[in-house]
Coordinates of C-alpha atoms and ligand atoms in Angstrom, one line a residue:
X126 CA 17.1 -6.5 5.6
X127 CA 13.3 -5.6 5.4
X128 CA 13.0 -6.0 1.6
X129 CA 15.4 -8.7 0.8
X130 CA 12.6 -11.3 2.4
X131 CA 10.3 -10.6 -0.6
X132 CA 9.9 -12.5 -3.5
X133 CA 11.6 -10.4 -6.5
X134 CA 9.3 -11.0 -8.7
X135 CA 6.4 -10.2 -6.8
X136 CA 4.2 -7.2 -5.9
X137 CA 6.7 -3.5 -6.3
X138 CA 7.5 -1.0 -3.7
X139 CA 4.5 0.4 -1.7
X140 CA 1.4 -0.9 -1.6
X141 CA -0.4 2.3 -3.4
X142 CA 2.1 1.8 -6.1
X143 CA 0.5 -2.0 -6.9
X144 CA -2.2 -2.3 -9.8
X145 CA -5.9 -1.2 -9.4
X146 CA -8.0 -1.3 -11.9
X147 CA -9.1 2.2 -13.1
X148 CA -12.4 2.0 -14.8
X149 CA -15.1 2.0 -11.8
X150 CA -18.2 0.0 -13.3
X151 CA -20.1 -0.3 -9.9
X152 CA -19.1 -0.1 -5.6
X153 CA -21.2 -2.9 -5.3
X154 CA -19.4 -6.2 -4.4
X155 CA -20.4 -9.9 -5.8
X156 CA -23.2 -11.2 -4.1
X157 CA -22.5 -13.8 -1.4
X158 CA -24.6 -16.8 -2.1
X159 CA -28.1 -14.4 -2.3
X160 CA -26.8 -12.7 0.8
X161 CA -25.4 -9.0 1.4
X162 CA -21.5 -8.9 2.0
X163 CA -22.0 -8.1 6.4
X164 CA -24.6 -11.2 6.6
X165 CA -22.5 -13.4 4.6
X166 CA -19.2 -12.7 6.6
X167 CA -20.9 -12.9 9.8
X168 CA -22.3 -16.5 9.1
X169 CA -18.9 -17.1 8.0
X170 CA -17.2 -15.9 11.5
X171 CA -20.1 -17.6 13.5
X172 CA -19.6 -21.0 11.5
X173 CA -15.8 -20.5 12.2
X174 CA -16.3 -20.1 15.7
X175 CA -18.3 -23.3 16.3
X176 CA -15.9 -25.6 14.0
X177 CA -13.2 -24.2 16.3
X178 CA -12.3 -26.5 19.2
X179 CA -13.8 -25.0 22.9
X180 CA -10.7 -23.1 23.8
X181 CA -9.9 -21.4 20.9
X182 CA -13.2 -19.9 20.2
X183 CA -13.8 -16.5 20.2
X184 CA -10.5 -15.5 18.8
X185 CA -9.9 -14.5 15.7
X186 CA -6.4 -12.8 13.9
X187 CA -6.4 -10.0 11.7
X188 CA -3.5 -9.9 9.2
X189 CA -2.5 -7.5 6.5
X190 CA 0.5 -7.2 3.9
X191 CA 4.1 -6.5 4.4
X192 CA 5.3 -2.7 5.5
X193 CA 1.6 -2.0 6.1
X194 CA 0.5 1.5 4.7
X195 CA -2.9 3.5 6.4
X196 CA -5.1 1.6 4.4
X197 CA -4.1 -1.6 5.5
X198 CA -3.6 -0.3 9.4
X199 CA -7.1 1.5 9.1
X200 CA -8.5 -1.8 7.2
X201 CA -7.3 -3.8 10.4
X202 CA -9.0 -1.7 13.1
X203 CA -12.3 -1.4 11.0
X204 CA -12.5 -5.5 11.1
X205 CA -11.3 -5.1 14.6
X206 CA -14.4 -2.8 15.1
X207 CA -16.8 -5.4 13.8
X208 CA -15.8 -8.0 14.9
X209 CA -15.9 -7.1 18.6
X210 CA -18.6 -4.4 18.9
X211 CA -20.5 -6.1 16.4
X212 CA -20.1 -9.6 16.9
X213 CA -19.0 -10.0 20.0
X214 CA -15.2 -11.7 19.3
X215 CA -12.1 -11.2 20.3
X216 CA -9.2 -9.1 17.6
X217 CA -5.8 -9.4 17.8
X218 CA -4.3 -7.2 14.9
X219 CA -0.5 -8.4 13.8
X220 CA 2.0 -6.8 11.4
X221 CA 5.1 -7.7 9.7
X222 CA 7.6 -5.6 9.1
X223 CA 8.4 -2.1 9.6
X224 CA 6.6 1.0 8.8
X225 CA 9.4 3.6 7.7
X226 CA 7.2 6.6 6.4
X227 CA 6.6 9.1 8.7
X228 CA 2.5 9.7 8.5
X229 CA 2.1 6.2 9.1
X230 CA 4.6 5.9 12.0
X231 CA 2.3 9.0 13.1
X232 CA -0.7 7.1 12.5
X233 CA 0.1 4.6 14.7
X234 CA 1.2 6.3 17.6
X235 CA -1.5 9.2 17.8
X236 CA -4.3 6.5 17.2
X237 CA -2.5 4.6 19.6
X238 CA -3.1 1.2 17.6
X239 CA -2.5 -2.2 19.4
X240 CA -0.2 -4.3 17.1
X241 CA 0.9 -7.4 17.9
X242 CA 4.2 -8.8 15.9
X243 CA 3.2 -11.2 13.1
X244 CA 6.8 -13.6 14.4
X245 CA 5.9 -13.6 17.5
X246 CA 1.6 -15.1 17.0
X247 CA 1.0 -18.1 17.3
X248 CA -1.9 -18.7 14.6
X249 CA -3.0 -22.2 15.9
X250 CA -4.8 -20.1 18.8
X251 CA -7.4 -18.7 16.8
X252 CA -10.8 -19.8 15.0
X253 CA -9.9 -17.9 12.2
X254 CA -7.9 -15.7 9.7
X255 CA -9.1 -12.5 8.5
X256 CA -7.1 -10.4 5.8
X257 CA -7.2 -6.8 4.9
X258 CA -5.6 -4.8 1.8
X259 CA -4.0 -7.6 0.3
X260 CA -4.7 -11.4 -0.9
X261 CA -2.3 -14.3 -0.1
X262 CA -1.0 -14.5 -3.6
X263 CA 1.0 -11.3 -3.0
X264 CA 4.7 -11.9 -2.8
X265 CA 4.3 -9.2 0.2
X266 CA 1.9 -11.3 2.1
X267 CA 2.2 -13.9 4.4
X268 CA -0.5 -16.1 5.4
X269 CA -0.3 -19.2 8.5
X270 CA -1.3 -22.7 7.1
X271 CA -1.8 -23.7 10.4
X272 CA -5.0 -22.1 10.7
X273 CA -7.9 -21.5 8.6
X274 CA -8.0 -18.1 5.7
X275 CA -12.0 -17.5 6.2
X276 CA -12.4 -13.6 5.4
X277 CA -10.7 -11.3 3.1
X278 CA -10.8 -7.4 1.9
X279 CA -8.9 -5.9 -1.0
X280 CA -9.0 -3.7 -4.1
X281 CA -5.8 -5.0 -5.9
X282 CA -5.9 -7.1 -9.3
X283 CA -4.8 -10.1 -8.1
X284 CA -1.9 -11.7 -9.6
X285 CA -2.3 -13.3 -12.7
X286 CA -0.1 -16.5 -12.3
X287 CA -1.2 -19.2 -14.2
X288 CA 0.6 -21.7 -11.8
X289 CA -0.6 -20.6 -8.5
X290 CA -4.4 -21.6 -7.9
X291 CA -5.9 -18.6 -5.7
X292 CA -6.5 -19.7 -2.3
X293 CA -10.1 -20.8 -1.3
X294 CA -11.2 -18.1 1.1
X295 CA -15.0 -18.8 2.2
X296 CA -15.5 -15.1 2.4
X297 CA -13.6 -13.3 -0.5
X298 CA -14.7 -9.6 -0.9
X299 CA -12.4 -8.1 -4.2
X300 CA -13.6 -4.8 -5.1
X301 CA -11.6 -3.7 -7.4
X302 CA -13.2 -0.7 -8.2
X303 CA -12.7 0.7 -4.8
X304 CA -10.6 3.5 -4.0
X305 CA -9.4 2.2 -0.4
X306 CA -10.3 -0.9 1.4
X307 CA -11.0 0.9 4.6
X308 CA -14.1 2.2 2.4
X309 CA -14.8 -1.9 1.8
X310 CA -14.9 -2.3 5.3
X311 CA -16.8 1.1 6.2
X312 CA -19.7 -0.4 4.2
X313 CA -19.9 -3.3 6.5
X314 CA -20.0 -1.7 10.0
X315 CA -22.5 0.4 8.2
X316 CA -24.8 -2.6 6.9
X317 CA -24.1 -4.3 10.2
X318 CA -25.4 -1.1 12.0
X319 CA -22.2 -1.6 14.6
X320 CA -21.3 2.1 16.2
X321 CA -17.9 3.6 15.0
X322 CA -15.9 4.6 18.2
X323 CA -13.6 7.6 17.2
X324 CA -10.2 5.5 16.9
X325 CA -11.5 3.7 14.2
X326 CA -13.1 6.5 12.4
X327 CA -9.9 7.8 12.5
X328 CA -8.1 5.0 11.5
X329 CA -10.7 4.6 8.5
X330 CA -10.3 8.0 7.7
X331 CA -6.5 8.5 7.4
X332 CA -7.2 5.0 5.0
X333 CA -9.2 6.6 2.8
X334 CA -7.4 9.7 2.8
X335 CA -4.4 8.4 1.8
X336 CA -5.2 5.6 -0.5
X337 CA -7.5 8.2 -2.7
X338 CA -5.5 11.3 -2.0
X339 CA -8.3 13.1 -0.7
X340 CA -10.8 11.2 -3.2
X341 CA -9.0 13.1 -6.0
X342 CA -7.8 9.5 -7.8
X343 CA -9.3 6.1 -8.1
X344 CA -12.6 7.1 -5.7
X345 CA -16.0 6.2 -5.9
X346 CA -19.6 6.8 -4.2
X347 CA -18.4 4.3 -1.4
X348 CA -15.2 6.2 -0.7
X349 CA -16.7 9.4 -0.7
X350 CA -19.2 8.1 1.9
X351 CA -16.7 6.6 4.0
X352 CA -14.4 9.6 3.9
X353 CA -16.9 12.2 5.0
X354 CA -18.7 9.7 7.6
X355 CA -15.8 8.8 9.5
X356 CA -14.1 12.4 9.0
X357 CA -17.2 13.4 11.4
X358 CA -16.6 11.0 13.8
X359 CA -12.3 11.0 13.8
X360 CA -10.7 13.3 16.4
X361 CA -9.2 15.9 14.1
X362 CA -6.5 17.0 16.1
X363 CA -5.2 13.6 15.7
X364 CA -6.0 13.7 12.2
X365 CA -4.2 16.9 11.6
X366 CA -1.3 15.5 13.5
X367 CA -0.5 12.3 11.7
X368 CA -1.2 14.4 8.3
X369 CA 2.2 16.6 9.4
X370 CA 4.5 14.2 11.4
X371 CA 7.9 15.3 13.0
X372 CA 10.1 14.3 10.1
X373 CA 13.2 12.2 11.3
X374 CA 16.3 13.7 10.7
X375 CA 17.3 11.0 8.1
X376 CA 14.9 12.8 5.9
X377 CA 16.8 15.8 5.3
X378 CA 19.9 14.2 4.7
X379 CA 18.3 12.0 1.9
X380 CA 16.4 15.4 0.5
X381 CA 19.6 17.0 0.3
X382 CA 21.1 14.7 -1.5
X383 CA 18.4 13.8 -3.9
X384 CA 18.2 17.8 -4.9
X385 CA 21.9 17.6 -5.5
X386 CA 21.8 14.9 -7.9
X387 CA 18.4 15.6 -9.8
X388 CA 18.4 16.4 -12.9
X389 CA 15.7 17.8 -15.5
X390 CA 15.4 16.5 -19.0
X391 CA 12.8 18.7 -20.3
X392 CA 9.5 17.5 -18.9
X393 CA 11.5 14.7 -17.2
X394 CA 13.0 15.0 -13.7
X395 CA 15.3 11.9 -13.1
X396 CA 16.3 11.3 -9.5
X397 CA 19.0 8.4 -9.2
X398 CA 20.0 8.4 -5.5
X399 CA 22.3 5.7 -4.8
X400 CA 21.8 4.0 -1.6
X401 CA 19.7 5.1 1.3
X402 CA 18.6 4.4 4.7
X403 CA 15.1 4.7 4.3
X404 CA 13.0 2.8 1.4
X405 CA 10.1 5.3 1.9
X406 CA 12.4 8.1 0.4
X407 CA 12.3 7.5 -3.3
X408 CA 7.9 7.3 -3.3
X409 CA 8.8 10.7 -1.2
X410 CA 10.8 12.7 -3.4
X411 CA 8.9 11.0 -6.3
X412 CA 6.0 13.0 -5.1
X413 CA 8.1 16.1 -4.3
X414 CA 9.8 16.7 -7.5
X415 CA 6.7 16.2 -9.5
X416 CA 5.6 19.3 -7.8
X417 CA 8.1 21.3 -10.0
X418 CA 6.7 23.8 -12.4
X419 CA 7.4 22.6 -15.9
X420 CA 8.2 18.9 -14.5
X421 CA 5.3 16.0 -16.2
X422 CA 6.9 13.4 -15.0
X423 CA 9.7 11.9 -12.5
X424 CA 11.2 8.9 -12.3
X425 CA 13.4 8.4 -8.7
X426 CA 15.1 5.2 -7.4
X427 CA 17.2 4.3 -4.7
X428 CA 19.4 1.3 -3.6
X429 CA 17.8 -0.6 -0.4
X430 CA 19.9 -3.3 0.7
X431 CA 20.4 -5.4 -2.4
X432 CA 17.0 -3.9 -4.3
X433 CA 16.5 -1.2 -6.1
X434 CA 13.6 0.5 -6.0
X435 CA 11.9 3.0 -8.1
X436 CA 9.1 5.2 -8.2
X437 CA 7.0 6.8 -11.3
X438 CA 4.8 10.1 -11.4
X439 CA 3.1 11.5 -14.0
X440 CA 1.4 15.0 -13.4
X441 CA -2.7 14.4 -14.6
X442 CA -2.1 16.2 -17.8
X443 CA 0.8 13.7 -18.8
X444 CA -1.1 10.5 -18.9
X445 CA -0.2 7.0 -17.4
X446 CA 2.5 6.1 -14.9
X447 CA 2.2 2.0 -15.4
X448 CA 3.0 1.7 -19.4
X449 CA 6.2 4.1 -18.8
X450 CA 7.7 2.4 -16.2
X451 CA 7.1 -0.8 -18.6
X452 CA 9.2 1.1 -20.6
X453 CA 11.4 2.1 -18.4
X454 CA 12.4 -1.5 -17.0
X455 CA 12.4 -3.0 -20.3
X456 CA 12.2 -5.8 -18.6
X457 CA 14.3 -5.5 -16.1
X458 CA 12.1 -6.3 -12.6
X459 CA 9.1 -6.3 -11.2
X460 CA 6.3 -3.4 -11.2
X461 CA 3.3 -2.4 -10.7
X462 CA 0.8 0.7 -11.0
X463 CA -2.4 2.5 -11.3
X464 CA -3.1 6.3 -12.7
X465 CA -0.9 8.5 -12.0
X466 CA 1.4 6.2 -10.2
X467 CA 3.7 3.5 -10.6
X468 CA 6.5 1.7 -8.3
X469 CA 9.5 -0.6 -9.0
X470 CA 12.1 -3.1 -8.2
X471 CA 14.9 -4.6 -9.6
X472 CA 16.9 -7.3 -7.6
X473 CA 20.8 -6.2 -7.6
X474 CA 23.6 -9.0 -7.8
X475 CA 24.6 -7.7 -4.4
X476 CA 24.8 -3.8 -2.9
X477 CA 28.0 -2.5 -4.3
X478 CA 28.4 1.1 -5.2
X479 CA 29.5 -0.2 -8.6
X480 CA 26.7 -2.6 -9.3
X481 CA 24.2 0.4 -7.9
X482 CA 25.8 2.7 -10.5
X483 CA 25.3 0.4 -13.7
X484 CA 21.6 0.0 -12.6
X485 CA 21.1 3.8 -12.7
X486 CA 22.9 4.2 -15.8
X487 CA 20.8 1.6 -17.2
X488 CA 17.7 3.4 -16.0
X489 CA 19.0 6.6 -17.1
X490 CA 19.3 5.7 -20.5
X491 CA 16.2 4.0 -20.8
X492 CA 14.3 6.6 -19.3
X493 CA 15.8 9.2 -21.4
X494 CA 14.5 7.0 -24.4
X495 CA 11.5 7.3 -23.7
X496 CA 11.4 10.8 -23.9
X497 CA 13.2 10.7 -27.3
X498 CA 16.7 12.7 -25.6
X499 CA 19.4 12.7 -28.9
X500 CA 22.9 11.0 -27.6
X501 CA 25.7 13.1 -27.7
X502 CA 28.7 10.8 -29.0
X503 CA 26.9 8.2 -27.5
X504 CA 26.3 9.1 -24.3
X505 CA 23.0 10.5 -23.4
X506 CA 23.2 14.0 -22.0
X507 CA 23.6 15.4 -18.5
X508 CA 20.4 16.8 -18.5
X509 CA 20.3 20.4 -15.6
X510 CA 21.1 20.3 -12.1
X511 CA 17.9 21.8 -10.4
X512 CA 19.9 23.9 -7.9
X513 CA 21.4 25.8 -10.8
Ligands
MN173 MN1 -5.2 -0.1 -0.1

């Protein structure tokens, strides 16, 4: 089961849906020891290279979280980009886990991106270790010990756990005022003056793109920079392409059944689903119900194997997605958010329709607190079917 590997407690459904920080004070990183971010790292993967033993040099793994989204994919190729064009090593890009939604599947296959599998890499046959879009502390993040962590990108707050010391990582660029990492790493094959081939503009781009939506949330300077620089050089028929995938036929099974039960408190459009096949569903329909004239925010969940995992959107005039899902759990799992966005998970006792159904009546209730519903003999009301 893809999400039952995870740590319960840890980082919440996609990876847009964990915390950034939303005030943008600067797009500059930290300074690295007097020097600029692309000097530092490249000292870094030269000093790497020569502590390496002979046969093992020039090598170097590229690893990013979990189920990784276009920022992380795009991230990958970007360091990919550098590091070969630019310095002259050697990339091999892994992944763990599957990719379920549909533009990224898209992404993958138009780009034509080389992905190793993560199980199958045997990390004692590199120099090195380079992360993107995520930091080892995540619960959705798996790092080798067996061979040295010297680089890594990411805009995420990292998690504040008093007990786990962060990981020493020579190179450790956090911005976390950045809209997408792939903008992170733009900058550097931009200070580094390395030519960006057309596959990795791409794969840059469709980062960006979707990590920012467009640059309409959580963008900066850098992000806008990046997004019009490697729109230029991106194929965009490809582009155009992975932004409307062939849907699987999965998807309309889920829609329909997620229209059938919706229901619309006032402002509120709750979308309690049950169980389905595809965990990408529930951000999905998040997104397409909060589309609905007269709708300010939804809150949607599904059943995924013994999780259950829930999404948050709140239209711009509405306000915060993270505090109301706070609300919402009460406690009850893990989450996570930034703006307009916020993603869940609560670990089930096991996958029972039973055990489902107390979870989303337990939801239910809760979310129709918030918005201050008045019980009806003590049950809270039915609220409107939205195909009536
Ligand atoms: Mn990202």
């Amino acid at each position: 089961m893809e999400f039952s590997t995870r740590q319960a407690d840890q980082v919440p459904t996609t990876p847009a849906e964990q915390p950034h920080q939303d005030s943008r004070p600067s797009d500059k990183a930290e300074p690295f020891a007097g020097l600029v971010p692309h000097e530092h790292l490249h000292r870094t993967v030269l000093a790497a290279n020569e502590r390496a033993p002979e046969e093992l040099r020039g090598q170097f793994l590229v690893l990013t979280h979990r189920g990784p989204d276009p920022d992380a994919l795009g991230a990958c190729e970007g360091i990919r980009c550098l590091l070969t064009t630019g310095y002259g090593m050697q990339v091999t890009v892994a992944t763990l886990g599957q990719i379920h939604r549909a533009e990224n599947l898209a992404m993958v296959r138009h780009l034509e991106l080389e992905l190793e599998d993560f199980e199958g890499i045997d990390a004692k046959q590199y120099a090195g270790v380079l992360l993107v879009d995520t930091q080892p502390e995540f619960g959705h993040t798996v790092v080798p010990e067996d061979c040295e962590l010297i680089a890594l990108f990411d805009h995420h707050v990292p998690p504040n756990d008093p007990d786990q010391e962060p990981r020493q990582v020579e190179h450790r660029d956090v911005r976390l005022n950045q809209g997408a990492t792939c903008s992170i790493v733009y900058e550097y094959l931009r200070e580094a003056k390395v030519p960006i081939d057309t596959k990795t503009a791409g794969a840059l781009f469709c980062g960006i793109r979707y990590d920012t939506a467009d640059l309409s949330r959580n963008s900066g300077d850098l992000d806008e920079e990046a997004y019009h620089a490697t729109f230029h050089l991106a194929n965009r028929e490809l582009i155009a392409e992975i932004n409307n995938p062939p849907l699987p036929r999965h998807y309309y099974v889920e829609l329909a059944g997620a229209l059938t039960i919706a229901r619309q408190h006032g402002p509120l459009v709750l979308a309690l689903m049950g169980k389905v096949d595809n965990p990408e569903s529930v951000a999905e329909m998040a997104d397409f119900f909060l589309r609905m004239k007269g709708c300010s925010w939804v809150l949607a969940g599904a059943a995924f194997g013994d999780d259950y995992i829930l999404s948050l959107r709140t239209d711009y005039a509405f306000g915060k997605a993270y505090p109301l899902m706070s609300r919402v759990l009460d406690g009850a799992g893990s989450f996570g958010g930034h703006g307009h966005i916020a993603g869940g998970r609560i670990k089930l006792d096991d996958d029972k329709e039973s055990t489902i159904r107390s979870a989303e009546r337990m939801l239910r209730a809760s979310a129709l607190e918030v918005i201050g519903a008045e019980l009806e003999d003590g049950i809270p009301p039915e609220g409107r079917l939205l195909t009536e």
